[in-house]
Coordinates of C-alpha atoms and ligand atoms in Angstrom, one line a residue:
M1 CA -33.5 -74.9 113.5
K2 CA -35.6 -71.8 113.0
T3 CA -35.9 -68.8 115.4
F4 CA -39.2 -67.5 116.7
H5 CA -38.7 -64.4 114.6
E6 CA -38.6 -66.6 111.4
L7 CA -41.9 -68.2 112.4
G8 CA -43.6 -64.8 111.9
L9 CA -44.3 -63.7 115.4
E10 CA -44.6 -60.0 116.1
A11 CA -42.3 -57.9 118.3
E12 CA -44.6 -57.7 121.3
I13 CA -44.4 -61.5 121.6
L14 CA -40.7 -61.9 120.6
N15 CA -39.8 -59.5 123.5
V16 CA -41.6 -61.7 126.0
L17 CA -40.0 -64.9 124.6
D18 CA -36.7 -63.2 125.0
E19 CA -37.5 -62.3 128.6
I20 CA -38.6 -65.7 129.6
K21 CA -35.6 -67.3 127.7
F22 CA -37.4 -69.3 125.1
V23 CA -34.5 -69.3 122.7
N24 CA -35.6 -71.8 120.0
P25 CA -39.1 -73.1 119.2
T26 CA -39.8 -76.7 120.1
P27 CA -40.7 -79.0 117.1
I28 CA -44.4 -78.6 117.6
Q29 CA -44.1 -74.9 117.9
E30 CA -42.0 -74.7 114.8
Q31 CA -44.7 -76.4 112.8
A32 CA -47.9 -75.1 114.4
I33 CA -47.1 -71.4 114.8
P34 CA -46.5 -70.5 111.1
F35 CA -49.4 -72.6 110.1
L36 CA -51.8 -71.0 112.5
L37 CA -50.5 -67.5 111.7
E38 CA -51.1 -68.0 108.0
S39 CA -54.1 -70.3 107.8
N40 CA -57.7 -70.3 109.1
S41 CA -58.0 -74.0 108.6
N42 CA -58.5 -76.5 111.4
L43 CA -55.6 -78.2 113.1
I44 CA -55.0 -81.5 114.8
A45 CA -51.7 -81.7 116.6
S46 CA -50.2 -84.3 118.8
A47 CA -47.0 -84.2 120.7
Q48 CA -45.9 -85.6 124.0
T49 CA -46.3 -83.9 127.3
G50 CA -43.8 -81.1 128.0
T51 CA -43.1 -80.2 124.4
G52 CA -44.6 -76.7 124.6
K53 CA -48.1 -77.1 123.2
T54 CA -49.5 -74.2 125.1
A55 CA -47.2 -71.7 123.3
A56 CA -47.8 -73.6 120.0
F57 CA -51.5 -72.5 120.0
G58 CA -51.3 -69.6 122.5
L59 CA -48.8 -67.4 120.7
P60 CA -50.5 -67.3 117.3
I61 CA -53.9 -66.9 118.9
I62 CA -52.7 -63.9 120.9
Q63 CA -51.2 -62.4 117.8
K64 CA -54.4 -62.9 115.7
I65 CA -56.9 -61.7 118.3
D66 CA -58.1 -58.1 117.8
S67 CA -58.2 -56.7 121.3
N68 CA -60.0 -53.6 120.1
I69 CA -63.1 -55.7 119.6
N70 CA -64.7 -56.5 122.9
Q71 CA -65.8 -60.1 122.3
I72 CA -64.7 -63.5 123.4
Q73 CA -62.7 -64.6 120.4
A74 CA -60.9 -67.7 121.7
L75 CA -62.2 -70.5 124.0
I76 CA -59.6 -72.9 125.3
L77 CA -61.1 -76.0 126.9
S78 CA -59.0 -78.1 129.3
P79 CA -59.8 -81.2 131.3
T80 CA -58.8 -80.0 134.8
R81 CA -58.8 -76.8 136.8
E82 CA -55.1 -77.0 137.3
L83 CA -54.4 -77.2 133.6
A84 CA -56.8 -74.4 132.9
L85 CA -55.1 -72.2 135.4
Q86 CA -51.7 -73.1 134.0
I87 CA -52.7 -72.3 130.5
A88 CA -54.2 -69.0 131.5
K89 CA -51.1 -68.1 133.5
D90 CA -48.9 -68.9 130.4
I91 CA -51.1 -66.9 128.1
T92 CA -51.0 -63.9 130.5
V93 CA -47.2 -64.1 130.4
Y94 CA -47.1 -64.4 126.6
S95 CA -49.5 -61.5 126.2
K96 CA -47.7 -59.2 128.6
Y97 CA -47.1 -56.5 126.0
E98 CA -50.6 -56.8 124.4
K99 CA -51.9 -54.5 127.1
K100 CA -55.6 -54.6 126.1
L101 CA -55.9 -58.3 125.8
K102 CA -57.9 -59.9 128.6
T103 CA -58.0 -63.6 129.6
V104 CA -60.5 -65.1 132.1
T105 CA -60.4 -68.5 133.6
V106 CA -63.5 -70.4 134.5
Y107 CA -63.7 -73.8 136.3
G108 CA -65.9 -75.8 138.7
G109 CA -65.4 -75.9 142.4
A110 CA -65.2 -72.1 142.7
S111 CA -67.7 -69.3 142.9
I112 CA -69.6 -69.0 139.6
D113 CA -70.7 -65.4 140.6
T114 CA -67.1 -64.2 140.7
Q115 CA -66.5 -65.8 137.3
I116 CA -69.6 -64.2 135.9
R117 CA -68.5 -60.8 137.2
E118 CA -65.1 -61.3 135.6
L119 CA -66.7 -62.2 132.3
S120 CA -69.0 -59.2 132.4
R121 CA -66.0 -56.9 132.5
G122 CA -64.9 -58.3 129.1
A123 CA -62.7 -61.1 127.9
H124 CA -61.0 -61.9 124.7
I125 CA -59.7 -65.3 125.7
V126 CA -61.6 -67.7 128.0
V127 CA -59.8 -70.8 129.4
G128 CA -62.1 -73.3 131.2
T129 CA -63.1 -76.7 132.1
P130 CA -66.0 -78.1 130.0
G131 CA -68.6 -78.4 132.8
R132 CA -68.3 -74.8 134.0
V133 CA -68.0 -73.5 130.5
L134 CA -71.3 -75.2 129.5
D135 CA -73.0 -73.9 132.6
L136 CA -71.9 -70.3 131.8
I137 CA -73.0 -70.7 128.2
K138 CA -76.4 -71.9 129.3
R139 CA -76.8 -68.9 131.7
K140 CA -75.8 -66.7 128.7
R141 CA -72.9 -65.3 130.6
L142 CA -70.3 -66.7 128.3
I143 CA -71.1 -65.7 124.8
V144 CA -69.5 -68.0 122.2
G145 CA -71.4 -66.8 119.1
K146 CA -68.4 -64.7 117.9
L147 CA -65.7 -67.2 118.6
R148 CA -62.8 -67.3 116.1
F149 CA -60.8 -70.0 117.8
L150 CA -61.8 -73.0 119.8
V151 CA -58.9 -75.1 121.3
L152 CA -59.4 -78.5 122.8
D153 CA -56.3 -79.0 124.9
E154 CA -55.3 -82.5 126.2
A155 CA -58.3 -83.6 124.2
D156 CA -57.6 -87.3 124.8
E157 CA -57.8 -86.7 128.6
M158 CA -61.1 -84.8 128.2
L159 CA -62.5 -87.9 126.5
N160 CA -61.1 -90.2 129.2
M161 CA -62.8 -88.0 131.8
G162 CA -66.2 -88.4 130.1
F163 CA -66.7 -84.8 128.9
K164 CA -68.0 -85.9 125.5
D165 CA -71.6 -84.7 126.2
E166 CA -70.4 -81.3 127.4
L167 CA -68.1 -80.9 124.4
D168 CA -71.0 -81.7 122.1
A169 CA -73.2 -79.1 123.8
I170 CA -70.6 -76.4 123.9
L171 CA -69.6 -76.9 120.2
A172 CA -73.2 -76.8 119.1
G173 CA -73.5 -73.1 120.0
T174 CA -70.3 -71.9 118.3
P175 CA -70.0 -70.4 114.8
D176 CA -69.2 -72.9 111.9
N177 CA -66.4 -70.8 110.5
K178 CA -64.3 -70.6 113.5
Q179 CA -60.9 -72.3 113.6
N180 CA -60.8 -75.5 115.6
L181 CA -57.6 -76.7 117.1
L182 CA -57.2 -80.0 118.8
F183 CA -54.0 -80.6 120.9
S184 CA -53.4 -83.9 122.4
A185 CA -50.6 -86.1 123.7
T186 CA -52.1 -89.3 122.2
M187 CA -54.5 -90.0 119.4
P188 CA -56.5 -93.0 120.4
P189 CA -59.2 -94.3 117.9
E190 CA -62.0 -92.7 119.8
M191 CA -60.3 -89.3 119.4
E192 CA -60.1 -89.9 115.7
R193 CA -63.9 -90.2 115.6
I194 CA -64.3 -86.9 117.6
A195 CA -61.8 -85.3 115.3
K196 CA -63.7 -86.3 112.2
K197 CA -66.9 -85.1 113.6
Y198 CA -65.9 -81.6 114.7
I199 CA -62.6 -80.9 113.1
S200 CA -63.1 -81.5 109.4
D201 CA -60.4 -81.1 106.8
A202 CA -57.8 -80.5 109.4
H203 CA -54.2 -80.0 108.8
R204 CA -52.3 -82.5 110.9
I205 CA -49.0 -82.2 112.8
S206 CA -47.6 -85.1 114.8
V207 CA -44.3 -85.0 116.6
A208 CA -45.3 -87.5 119.2
K209 CA -42.5 -90.0 119.0
Q210 CA -39.6 -88.3 117.4
N211 CA -37.6 -86.4 120.0
I212 CA -37.6 -89.0 122.8
G213 CA -34.5 -91.0 122.0
A214 CA -32.5 -87.7 121.9
S215 CA -33.7 -86.6 125.3
T216 CA -31.6 -86.7 128.4
V217 CA -33.7 -89.3 130.2
K218 CA -31.9 -92.5 131.3
H219 CA -34.2 -95.5 131.4
Q220 CA -33.5 -98.2 134.0
Y221 CA -35.4 -101.2 135.2
Y222 CA -35.3 -103.5 138.2
I223 CA -36.8 -107.0 138.2
V224 CA -38.3 -108.1 141.5
Q225 CA -41.1 -110.3 142.7
A226 CA -44.4 -108.6 142.4
R227 CA -44.8 -108.7 146.2
D228 CA -41.5 -106.9 146.7
R229 CA -42.4 -103.9 144.7
Y230 CA -42.9 -101.7 147.6
K231 CA -39.7 -102.8 149.4
A232 CA -37.8 -102.2 146.2
I233 CA -39.1 -98.6 146.0
K234 CA -38.1 -98.0 149.6
R235 CA -34.6 -99.2 148.9
L236 CA -34.3 -97.0 145.8
V237 CA -35.5 -94.0 147.7
D238 CA -33.2 -94.7 150.6
Y239 CA -30.3 -95.1 148.2
N240 CA -31.1 -92.0 146.2
T241 CA -31.0 -89.6 149.1
D242 CA -31.9 -86.5 147.2
I243 CA -34.7 -88.0 145.1
Y244 CA -37.4 -85.6 143.9
G245 CA -39.9 -87.4 141.7
I246 CA -43.2 -88.9 140.8
V247 CA -44.2 -92.5 141.5
F248 CA -46.8 -93.5 138.9
C249 CA -49.4 -96.1 139.9
R250 CA -52.1 -97.7 137.8
T251 CA -55.1 -97.1 140.0
R252 CA -56.4 -94.7 142.6
M253 CA -56.4 -97.6 145.1
E254 CA -52.8 -98.4 144.4
T255 CA -51.8 -94.8 144.6
K256 CA -53.4 -94.4 148.0
E257 CA -51.8 -97.6 149.2
V258 CA -48.3 -96.8 148.2
A259 CA -48.5 -93.2 149.4
D260 CA -50.0 -94.3 152.7
K261 CA -47.3 -96.8 153.2
L262 CA -44.5 -94.4 152.4
M263 CA -46.0 -91.8 154.7
A264 CA -46.4 -94.3 157.5
D265 CA -42.8 -95.3 156.9
G266 CA -41.8 -91.7 157.5
Y267 CA -41.1 -90.6 154.0
N268 CA -41.8 -87.2 152.6
A269 CA -44.6 -88.4 150.2
D270 CA -48.2 -87.7 149.3
A271 CA -50.8 -88.9 146.9
L272 CA -52.5 -87.2 144.0
H273 CA -55.5 -88.9 142.5
G274 CA -59.0 -88.3 141.4
D275 CA -60.7 -88.9 144.7
L276 CA -59.2 -85.8 146.3
S277 CA -61.2 -82.6 146.5
Q278 CA -59.9 -79.7 144.5
A279 CA -58.6 -78.0 147.6
Q280 CA -56.7 -81.2 148.6
R281 CA -55.2 -81.5 145.1
D282 CA -54.1 -77.8 145.1
Y283 CA -52.5 -78.3 148.5
V284 CA -50.6 -81.4 147.6
M285 CA -49.4 -79.9 144.3
G286 CA -48.3 -76.7 145.9
R287 CA -46.3 -78.6 148.5
F288 CA -44.7 -80.8 145.8
R289 CA -43.8 -77.7 143.7
K290 CA -42.1 -76.2 146.7
K291 CA -40.3 -79.4 147.2
Q292 CA -41.9 -79.8 150.6
I293 CA -42.9 -83.2 149.3
Q294 CA -40.1 -85.3 147.8
L295 CA -42.2 -88.1 146.3
L296 CA -45.6 -87.5 144.7
V297 CA -47.5 -90.8 144.2
A298 CA -50.0 -90.2 141.3
T299 CA -52.2 -91.7 138.7
D300 CA -51.5 -90.8 135.1
V301 CA -54.7 -88.8 134.8
A302 CA -54.1 -86.8 138.0
A303 CA -50.6 -85.9 136.9
R304 CA -51.3 -85.2 133.3
G305 CA -50.2 -81.8 132.0
L306 CA -48.9 -80.6 135.4
D307 CA -45.7 -78.9 134.8
V308 CA -43.0 -79.4 137.4
D309 CA -39.4 -78.9 136.5
N310 CA -36.2 -80.5 137.9
L311 CA -37.6 -83.9 138.7
S312 CA -34.7 -86.2 139.3
H313 CA -36.7 -89.4 138.9
I314 CA -39.8 -90.9 137.5
I315 CA -40.7 -94.2 139.1
N316 CA -43.0 -96.6 137.3
Y317 CA -44.5 -98.7 140.2
N318 CA -45.7 -100.9 137.4
L319 CA -44.9 -101.0 133.7
P320 CA -47.9 -99.4 132.0
D321 CA -49.7 -101.5 129.5
D322 CA -49.6 -98.8 126.9
S323 CA -46.1 -97.8 125.7
E324 CA -47.3 -94.2 125.1
I325 CA -48.2 -93.8 128.7
Y326 CA -44.6 -94.8 129.6
I327 CA -43.3 -92.1 127.2
H328 CA -45.5 -89.4 128.8
R329 CA -44.4 -90.4 132.3
S330 CA -40.7 -90.5 131.5
G331 CA -41.0 -87.2 129.6
R332 CA -41.6 -85.4 132.8
T333 CA -38.0 -85.7 133.8
G334 CA -34.9 -84.8 131.9
R335 CA -36.4 -81.4 130.9
A336 CA -34.5 -78.4 129.8
G337 CA -31.3 -80.3 129.1
K338 CA -31.0 -81.7 132.6
E339 CA -30.5 -85.3 133.2
G340 CA -33.4 -87.4 134.6
I341 CA -33.9 -91.1 135.3
S342 CA -37.0 -93.1 134.6
I343 CA -37.1 -96.2 136.7
S344 CA -39.4 -99.1 136.2
I345 CA -40.1 -101.8 138.7
M346 CA -41.1 -104.9 136.9
H347 CA -41.4 -108.7 137.3
L348 CA -40.1 -111.4 134.9
R349 CA -43.3 -112.0 133.0
E350 CA -43.3 -108.4 131.9
N351 CA -40.4 -108.8 129.6
S352 CA -42.4 -108.5 126.4
K353 CA -44.0 -105.3 127.6
L354 CA -40.5 -104.0 128.3
R355 CA -39.4 -104.9 124.8
S356 CA -42.3 -103.0 123.2
I357 CA -41.7 -99.9 125.3
E358 CA -38.0 -100.0 124.4
K359 CA -38.9 -100.2 120.8
M360 CA -41.2 -97.2 121.0
V361 CA -38.6 -95.1 122.9
G362 CA -35.9 -96.3 120.6
K363 CA -33.4 -97.1 123.3
R364 CA -32.3 -100.2 125.2
F365 CA -33.1 -99.8 128.9
E366 CA -30.4 -100.5 131.4
K367 CA -31.0 -103.4 133.9
K368 CA -30.1 -102.4 137.4
E369 CA -29.8 -104.3 140.6
V370 CA -31.9 -103.2 143.6
P371 CA -29.3 -102.1 146.1
Q372 CA -28.4 -104.4 148.9
G373 CA -29.0 -103.4 152.5
S374 CA -25.3 -102.9 153.0
E375 CA -24.9 -100.6 150.0
I376 CA -27.8 -98.5 151.2
C377 CA -26.2 -98.2 154.6
E378 CA -23.0 -97.1 153.1
R379 CA -24.7 -94.5 151.0
Q380 CA -26.7 -93.1 153.9
L381 CA -23.6 -93.0 156.0
F382 CA -21.7 -90.9 153.5
H383 CA -24.8 -88.7 153.0
L384 CA -24.8 -88.1 156.7
I385 CA -21.1 -87.3 156.8
N386 CA -21.4 -84.9 153.8
K387 CA -24.3 -83.2 155.6
M388 CA -22.2 -82.8 158.7
Q389 CA -19.3 -81.4 156.7
N390 CA -21.5 -78.8 155.0
V391 CA -23.7 -77.9 158.0
D392 CA -23.7 -74.2 158.9
I393 CA -22.3 -74.0 162.4
E394 CA -24.0 -71.2 164.4
H395 CA -21.0 -70.5 166.6
E396 CA -22.6 -67.8 168.7
R397 CA -25.7 -69.8 169.5
I398 CA -24.0 -73.0 170.5
A399 CA -21.1 -71.3 172.3
P400 CA -22.8 -71.1 175.7
F401 CA -23.3 -74.9 175.8
L402 CA -19.9 -76.0 174.5
P403 CA -17.9 -75.8 177.7
A404 CA -20.2 -78.2 179.5
I405 CA -20.4 -80.5 176.5
Y406 CA -16.6 -80.6 176.1
K407 CA -16.3 -81.5 179.7
K408 CA -18.9 -84.2 179.4
L409 CA -17.1 -85.8 176.4
E410 CA -13.7 -85.2 177.8
H411 CA -12.9 -88.8 178.5
L412 CA -13.7 -89.9 174.9
S413 CA -11.3 -90.0 172.0
K414 CA -12.0 -88.3 168.7
E415 CA -12.7 -91.7 167.2
E416 CA -15.2 -92.6 169.9
I417 CA -17.0 -89.3 169.5
I418 CA -17.3 -89.8 165.8
Q419 CA -18.5 -93.3 166.3
G420 CA -21.1 -92.2 168.8
F421 CA -22.6 -89.5 166.6
V422 CA -22.6 -91.7 163.5
S423 CA -24.4 -94.5 165.3
M424 CA -27.0 -92.2 166.8
E425 CA -28.2 -91.2 163.3
F426 CA -27.5 -94.4 161.6
N427 CA -28.6 -97.3 163.8
R428 CA -32.1 -97.0 162.3
F429 CA -30.8 -97.9 158.9
L430 CA -28.4 -100.6 160.2
D431 CA -31.3 -102.2 162.1
Y432 CA -33.7 -102.0 159.2
Y433 CA -31.3 -103.5 156.7
K434 CA -29.6 -105.9 159.1
N435 CA -31.3 -109.0 157.6
A436 CA -32.5 -107.5 154.4
Q437 CA -32.8 -110.0 151.6
D438 CA -31.7 -109.7 148.0
L439 CA -34.7 -108.4 146.2
N440 CA -33.4 -109.0 142.7
V441 CA -34.8 -111.7 140.6
S442 CA -32.4 -113.1 138.1
G443 CA -33.5 -116.2 136.3
R444 CA -36.2 -118.0 138.1
P445 CA -37.9 -116.8 141.2
E446 CA -36.4 -117.8 144.5
K447 CA -38.4 -120.4 146.4
G448 CA -38.9 -120.8 150.1
K449 CA -38.1 -117.3 151.2
E450 CA -41.2 -115.7 152.5
P451 CA -41.3 -112.0 152.9
F452 CA -41.3 -110.7 156.5
Q453 CA -45.0 -110.0 156.5
R454 CA -45.9 -113.6 156.0
N455 CA -43.7 -114.8 158.8
K456 CA -46.2 -114.9 161.6
G457 CA -43.5 -116.0 164.0
N458 CA -42.2 -112.4 164.2
L459 CA -45.6 -110.7 164.4
Q460 CA -48.2 -110.1 167.0
R461 CA -51.7 -109.6 165.8
F462 CA -53.8 -106.9 167.5
Y463 CA -57.5 -106.1 167.7
I464 CA -58.5 -102.4 167.6
N465 CA -62.1 -101.1 168.0
L466 CA -61.9 -98.9 164.9
G467 CA -63.2 -99.8 161.4
T468 CA -64.6 -98.4 158.2
K469 CA -67.6 -97.2 160.1
D470 CA -65.3 -94.7 161.8
N471 CA -64.1 -93.5 158.4
V472 CA -60.8 -95.2 159.0
G473 CA -58.8 -96.6 156.1
V474 CA -55.8 -98.9 156.0
G475 CA -53.5 -95.9 155.7
D476 CA -55.1 -94.2 158.7
L477 CA -54.6 -97.3 160.8
L478 CA -51.0 -97.7 159.6
S479 CA -50.2 -94.1 160.5
L480 CA -52.0 -94.3 163.8
V481 CA -50.0 -97.4 164.7
S482 CA -46.7 -96.0 163.7
K483 CA -47.5 -92.7 165.4
N484 CA -48.0 -94.6 168.6
L485 CA -44.9 -96.7 168.1
R486 CA -42.8 -93.6 167.5
N487 CA -40.5 -95.8 165.5
R488 CA -40.7 -95.6 161.8
E489 CA -38.7 -98.7 161.2
A490 CA -40.8 -101.0 163.3
K491 CA -42.3 -103.6 161.1
I492 CA -46.0 -103.5 160.6
G493 CA -47.6 -106.5 159.0
K494 CA -51.1 -107.1 157.5
V495 CA -54.0 -104.9 158.3
D496 CA -57.5 -106.4 158.1
L497 CA -60.0 -103.6 158.0
L498 CA -63.6 -104.5 159.0
K499 CA -66.7 -102.4 159.6
T500 CA -66.6 -101.8 163.3
F501 CA -63.2 -103.1 164.3
S502 CA -59.9 -104.2 162.6
F503 CA -56.7 -106.1 163.1
F504 CA -53.1 -105.2 162.5
E505 CA -49.8 -106.9 163.0
V506 CA -46.7 -105.5 164.5
D507 CA -43.3 -106.9 165.3
K508 CA -43.7 -109.0 168.5
K509 CA -41.1 -107.1 170.3
Y510 CA -43.3 -104.0 170.4
T511 CA -46.3 -105.7 171.9
D512 CA -46.0 -103.9 175.3
K513 CA -45.3 -100.6 173.6
I514 CA -48.5 -101.0 171.5
L515 CA -50.7 -101.9 174.4
S516 CA -49.4 -99.1 176.6
S517 CA -49.3 -96.4 174.0
F518 CA -52.9 -96.8 172.9
K519 CA -54.2 -96.7 176.4
G520 CA -56.5 -93.7 177.0
K521 CA -56.1 -92.5 173.4
E522 CA -59.1 -91.2 171.6
F523 CA -60.2 -91.2 168.0
N524 CA -62.8 -88.7 166.9
G525 CA -63.9 -88.5 170.6
R526 CA -64.2 -92.2 171.1
E527 CA -61.8 -94.1 173.3
I528 CA -59.5 -96.5 171.4
F529 CA -59.3 -100.0 172.6
V530 CA -56.5 -102.3 171.6
Q531 CA -55.8 -105.8 172.7
K532 CA -53.8 -108.8 171.6
A533 CA -55.8 -110.9 169.1
E534 CA -56.1 -114.5 170.0
N535 CA -56.3 -115.8 166.6
N536 CA -54.1 -115.1 163.6
E537 CA -57.1 -114.7 161.2
P538 CA -59.8 -112.1 161.4
K539 CA -62.8 -113.5 163.4
R540 CA -65.4 -112.3 161.0
R541 CA -68.1 -114.2 162.8
N542 CA -67.7 -112.0 165.8
K543 CA -68.4 -108.9 163.9
R544 CA -71.8 -108.1 165.3
R545 CA -71.1 -108.3 169.0
S546 CA -67.8 -106.6 168.9
R547 CA -69.0 -103.3 170.2
Ligands
LIG601 P1 -47.2 -79.4 126.9 O1 -48.5 -78.7 126.9 O2 -46.8 -79.9 125.6 O3 -47.2 -80.5 127.9 P2 -46.2 -76.9 128.0 O4 -46.8 -76.0 127.0 O5 -46.8 -77.0 129.3 O6 -46.1 -78.4 127.4 O7 -44.6 -76.6 128.1 C1 -43.8 -77.3 129.0 C2 -42.7 -76.4 129.5 O8 -41.8 -76.0 128.5 C3 -43.2 -75.2 130.1 O9 -42.5 -74.9 131.3 C4 -42.9 -74.1 129.1 O10 -42.7 -72.8 129.7 C5 -41.6 -74.6 128.5 N1 -41.4 -74.2 127.1 C6 -42.3 -74.2 126.1 N2 -41.8 -73.8 125.0 C7 -40.5 -73.6 125.2 C8 -39.4 -73.1 124.4 N3 -39.6 -72.9 123.1 N4 -38.2 -73.0 125.0 C9 -38.0 -73.2 126.3 N5 -39.0 -73.7 127.1 C10 -40.2 -73.8 126.6
LIG602 MG1 -50.3 -78.8 127.7

């Protein structure tokens, strides 16, 4: 393995790398850096997410830019604002000792005037999203006539997001003799066409699939009925008490659904998908980074390129159709020599998909059994006991209360006191998992056992005078109901969301609680009205006269 010094990097950069503890170059860096330092030819490079592509193009560009010339010399295009900010942040770090070098970031959803002012103060490197970059070029505020380097980062994602026209327009105004660099995690056929068009005679580097088998990721899978996916996730999360990870879903809809359910069930989760505003995305990501959120439920696109360390688990809510997507997902854990686990929830018919993913990863995946209710209870119990053993006791603050408490508990034995405290915390889990079924599917699917939700016998159906017209979604209703129930383990069944009213099902034994707790409550200034529904099916005919 080579050192950064051997790759030809100058002292100013080597010092930074030393400071930020980049000891050895990653494979893509080892190939791209010397090439870019020596050659002015185009480059097309692909390597999986998390392999250090930013430094692979960033370091040589920083070294080659002449910061005495006050011109934009490098333009780095990236599909999202988060990525643009992350790249700019990395470049600022790497160029710490290149005092004169200036980097400006431009992206939509923020004041263009501020960005124009920053550009007018001079920039050598501009990092931006295609839409805003094009806008600024058209206003003649971002001058690309003297570009020496153009980087398309996460180029495949830019294509997916439909930036093709913007890219065409941006590239049209740049000099022919600049060096074009394309960095991507995958190289789908459409990309090849783009590459041919803009990035002629390119040198190619691909380390996409090589270093995966050697990584520290454990791959595990669980086979359940499709309808039990959510329950299985819940159990895995309950079992892995310190989980910190991303749950990958296929669609925005599914992402929302899973996140809403997890939140309604009292988990520390949130969703990241394309329907969120920029501010919402920043907020969610910030909380996840700070570990205020334990589970981020995300689509592949929304999570692409975001760099979060120390994830304990990746959960594939579904096996992705494309093996490469699996590799990108699982590559987000097990970083920096730490161990990570990539979990897939799948059903029996997905066996061939599993085989092809295993082939690509180059490892057999381990089949695991979804923990039984009793195992989870045991795990939670010992988690609780460990927590108790390690808790910081604030002697001074509790001292005033202790005499009275000791007195009150005087007649109980040590065993009884322990039993009482354990039960208090723990009954929830015992209750929830009391009649929990085995979710594992071994050979053929079990017949006859319907999931709880379908068992109308246990559920009461309610009418509520809120619907899509009130901007209420299924998730909103679920959280409204569970908020009023004040009981995160109460079973909530099907929700039928209609325009002006909706139905939801809740465990029969909470009927009175529901009726009384909603009484007098308001939603957006309108009084909420809940009553028992007569029928078990939505009365769609009544829609019009319901209000
Ligand atoms: P990619 O663009 O390929 O997804 P990034 O450039 O975002 O990957 O890098 C992923 C992470 O690895 C970042 O936290 C980065 O600081 C770190 N990293 C990059 N190169 C090295 C290296 N040579 N040694 C240690 N860490 C590195
Ligand atoms: Mg990157």
